[in-house]
Tab-separated table of C-alpha atoms in Angstrom:
chain	number	residue	atom	x	y	z
A	1	MET	CA	-0.293	-54.609	0.554
A	2	LYS	CA	-0.490	-51.118	1.712
A	3	ALA	CA	-3.532	-48.772	-0.687
A	4	ARG	CA	-2.918	-46.766	-3.277
A	5	MET	CA	-4.497	-43.015	-1.702
A	6	SER	CA	-6.502	-41.439	-3.923
A	7	ARG	CA	-6.351	-38.609	-6.198
A	8	GLU	CA	-8.001	-35.808	-3.560
A	9	GLU	CA	-5.966	-38.052	-0.345
A	10	TYR	CA	-2.920	-36.949	-2.336
A	11	TYR	CA	-4.523	-33.056	-2.809
A	12	LEU	CA	-5.229	-32.823	0.575
A	13	GLU	CA	-1.649	-33.914	2.081
A	14	VAL	CA	-0.456	-31.636	-0.359
A	15	LEU	CA	-2.791	-29.059	0.010
A	16	GLU	CA	-1.706	-29.861	3.910
A	17	ALA	CA	2.101	-29.390	3.616
A	18	VAL	CA	1.405	-25.900	1.167
A	19	ARG	CA	-0.373	-24.718	4.185
A	20	LYS	CA	2.803	-25.316	7.424
A	21	ARG	CA	4.982	-22.764	4.438
A	22	SER	CA	2.563	-19.852	5.425
A	23	THR	CA	4.399	-16.360	7.286
A	24	CYS	CA	1.521	-15.498	8.990
A	25	ASP	CA	0.200	-17.422	12.259
A	26	ARG	CA	-2.849	-15.513	12.427
A	27	GLY	CA	-3.959	-17.006	8.831
A	28	LYS	CA	-1.819	-20.432	7.724
A	29	SER	CA	-4.194	-22.090	4.691
A	30	GLY	CA	-2.839	-22.919	1.635
A	31	ALA	CA	-4.466	-23.338	-1.929
A	32	ILE	CA	-3.736	-25.645	-4.470
A	33	ILE	CA	-5.228	-25.128	-8.292
A	34	VAL	CA	-5.559	-29.197	-9.878
A	35	ARG	CA	-6.547	-29.272	-13.224
A	36	GLU	CA	-6.837	-32.481	-15.712
A	37	GLY	CA	-5.009	-34.433	-12.904
A	38	ARG	CA	-2.292	-32.493	-12.164
A	39	VAL	CA	-1.196	-30.161	-9.366
A	40	ILE	CA	-0.755	-26.559	-11.378
A	41	THR	CA	-0.283	-24.696	-8.518
A	42	THR	CA	-0.406	-23.592	-4.938
A	43	GLY	CA	-0.475	-20.729	-2.231
A	44	TYR	CA	-0.315	-20.248	0.794
A	45	VAL	CA	-0.673	-17.285	3.361
A	46	GLY	CA	2.177	-14.900	2.884
A	47	ALA	CA	3.797	-11.339	2.696
A	48	PRO	CA	4.267	-10.073	-1.393
A	49	THR	CA	7.638	-11.003	-2.597
A	50	GLY	CA	10.189	-8.773	-1.566
A	51	CYS	CA	8.681	-7.950	1.959
A	52	GLY	CA	9.311	-8.740	4.779
A	53	HIS	CA	6.900	-10.816	6.387
A	54	CYS	CA	4.852	-10.989	9.958
A	55	ASP	CA	6.834	-14.283	11.345
A	56	GLU	CA	10.343	-11.581	10.670
A	57	VAL	CA	8.670	-8.165	11.214
A	58	GLY	CA	5.194	-8.577	12.864
A	59	HIS	CA	1.803	-7.964	12.036
A	60	LEU	CA	-0.034	-4.756	9.881
A	61	ILE	CA	-3.219	-5.238	11.768
A	62	GLU	CA	-6.995	-3.716	10.739
A	63	TYR	CA	-9.630	-3.865	12.592
A	64	ARG	CA	-12.987	-5.411	10.269
A	65	GLY	CA	-16.015	-6.083	11.021
A	66	LEU	CA	-18.184	-9.741	10.357
A	67	ASP	CA	-21.205	-7.721	11.265
A	68	GLU	CA	-21.933	-4.056	12.565
A	69	ARG	CA	-21.650	-5.311	16.386
A	70	LYS	CA	-18.829	-6.849	16.320
A	71	MET	CA	-14.429	-5.869	15.285
A	72	ARG	CA	-12.253	-8.200	15.007
A	73	ARG	CA	-8.414	-8.192	14.345
A	74	HIS	CA	-7.099	-9.113	11.271
A	75	CYS	CA	-3.892	-9.031	8.895
A	76	ILE	CA	-3.042	-7.099	6.393
A	77	ARG	CA	0.265	-7.703	6.074
A	78	THR	CA	0.028	-10.978	3.275
A	79	VAL	CA	-1.865	-12.197	0.093
A	80	HIS	CA	-4.692	-15.038	1.087
A	81	ALA	CA	-3.280	-18.129	-0.029
A	82	GLU	CA	-6.311	-19.058	-3.120
A	83	LEU	CA	-4.744	-15.783	-4.608
A	84	ASN	CA	-1.386	-16.365	-4.506
A	85	ALA	CA	-1.930	-19.803	-6.024
A	86	ILE	CA	-4.119	-17.886	-8.902
A	87	LEU	CA	-1.040	-15.113	-9.008
A	88	GLN	CA	0.859	-18.274	-9.759
A	89	ALA	CA	-0.461	-19.384	-11.997
A	90	ALA	CA	-0.567	-15.721	-13.776
A	91	TYR	CA	3.376	-15.043	-13.527
A	92	PHE	CA	4.059	-18.104	-15.229
A	93	GLY	CA	1.092	-18.368	-18.219
A	94	VAL	CA	-0.305	-21.491	-16.569
A	95	SER	CA	-4.049	-21.642	-17.511
A	96	ILE	CA	-5.971	-23.037	-14.446
A	97	LYS	CA	-9.514	-22.233	-16.214
A	98	TYR	CA	-12.039	-24.648	-14.870
A	99	GLY	CA	-9.932	-25.961	-12.927
A	100	THR	CA	-10.985	-26.957	-8.915
A	101	MET	CA	-9.114	-25.360	-6.192
A	102	TYR	CA	-8.648	-27.306	-2.745
A	103	CYS	CA	-8.347	-24.607	-0.041
A	104	THR	CA	-7.607	-24.904	3.847
A	105	MET	CA	-11.244	-22.021	4.704
A	106	VAL	CA	-13.806	-21.781	1.712
A	107	PRO	CA	-12.336	-18.444	0.758
A	108	CYS	CA	-12.995	-15.178	1.793
A	109	PHE	CA	-15.162	-12.201	-0.396
A	110	PRO	CA	-12.286	-10.671	-2.505
A	111	CYS	CA	-10.958	-14.331	-3.082
A	112	GLY	CA	-14.038	-15.638	-3.888
A	113	GLN	CA	-14.535	-12.815	-6.588
A	114	ALA	CA	-10.763	-14.267	-7.847
A	115	ILE	CA	-11.966	-16.947	-8.038
A	116	VAL	CA	-14.879	-16.431	-10.035
A	117	ASN	CA	-12.980	-15.043	-12.545
A	118	VAL	CA	-10.568	-17.041	-13.543
A	119	ARG	CA	-13.712	-19.189	-14.075
A	120	ILE	CA	-12.284	-22.369	-11.293
A	121	ALA	CA	-15.234	-24.925	-11.744
A	122	ARG	CA	-14.802	-26.187	-7.695
A	123	VAL	CA	-13.754	-25.306	-5.058
A	124	ILE	CA	-13.537	-27.776	-2.262
A	125	ALA	CA	-13.035	-25.743	1.740
A	126	VAL	CA	-11.617	-28.015	3.782
A	127	HIS	CA	-13.342	-26.003	7.068
A	128	PRO	CA	-16.066	-23.508	6.282
A	129	TYR	CA	-14.746	-19.980	7.628
A	130	GLN	CA	-16.388	-17.231	9.973
A	131	ALA	CA	-18.021	-15.219	7.149
A	132	GLN	CA	-18.069	-17.439	4.326
A	133	GLU	CA	-22.455	-16.197	3.406
A	134	ARG	CA	-21.120	-14.003	1.135
A	135	THR	CA	-18.634	-16.263	-0.836
A	136	VAL	CA	-20.901	-19.080	-1.044
A	137	GLU	CA	-24.169	-16.900	-2.424
A	138	LEU	CA	-21.498	-15.342	-5.487
A	139	PHE	CA	-20.555	-19.073	-6.265
A	140	GLU	CA	-23.993	-20.382	-5.949
A	141	HIS	CA	-25.135	-17.531	-8.356
A	142	CYS	CA	-21.972	-17.522	-10.862
A	143	GLY	CA	-21.705	-21.951	-10.646
A	144	VAL	CA	-18.393	-22.106	-8.655
A	145	GLU	CA	-19.140	-25.933	-7.080
A	146	LEU	CA	-18.471	-26.126	-3.494
A	147	ALA	CA	-17.838	-29.099	-1.597
A	148	ILE	CA	-17.485	-28.111	2.354
A	149	LEU	CA	-15.513	-31.222	3.653
A	150	LYS	CA	-15.361	-30.889	7.307
A	151	PRO	CA	-18.946	-28.682	7.700
A	152	ASP	CA	-19.374	-28.290	11.532
A	153	SER	CA	-15.653	-28.010	12.075
A	154	PRO	CA	-14.617	-24.505	12.080
A	155	PHE	CA	-10.636	-23.914	11.008
A	156	SER	CA	-8.285	-23.598	14.109
A	157	TYR	CA	-5.124	-23.112	14.229
A	158	GLU	CA	-2.345	-21.494	16.921
A	159	ARG	CA	-3.079	-18.109	17.241
A	160	LYS	CA	-0.579	-15.691	18.777
A	161	GLU	CA	-2.640	-11.955	19.971
A	162	GLU	CA	-0.357	-9.383	20.181
């Protein structure tokens, strides 16, 4: 008889399905929020409701620096997966306080700030993020538990460069 998957395996499978809904090939990531053993909300990288998605109308590129020496192309057409999961909870009036967020990568700093403000207690990221230092410090300072499941394997996906 086949063993039943664990809750964490289940959440990670749901996360992978959500990630695949992303509409920007530069940031195919997802997030789910779990509370009391239930998936409460999901979010993926996508344009705001009613706006054209990257895979329909193209990217909206901005150059951002990881530090003073290295600039990187960043698509700003989309809302990040973590923020979309938080916004979905707000839209439907569902409490995510003290929940656990599972996400593809360690959240960026602005998403990390939103996570702190809505009182997410734990973040479980599958992969590290290239600019995660500020988020890690924020979570440590504010008491948000962070676990990175694959800390030595950076997230990669097929990325189209324009």
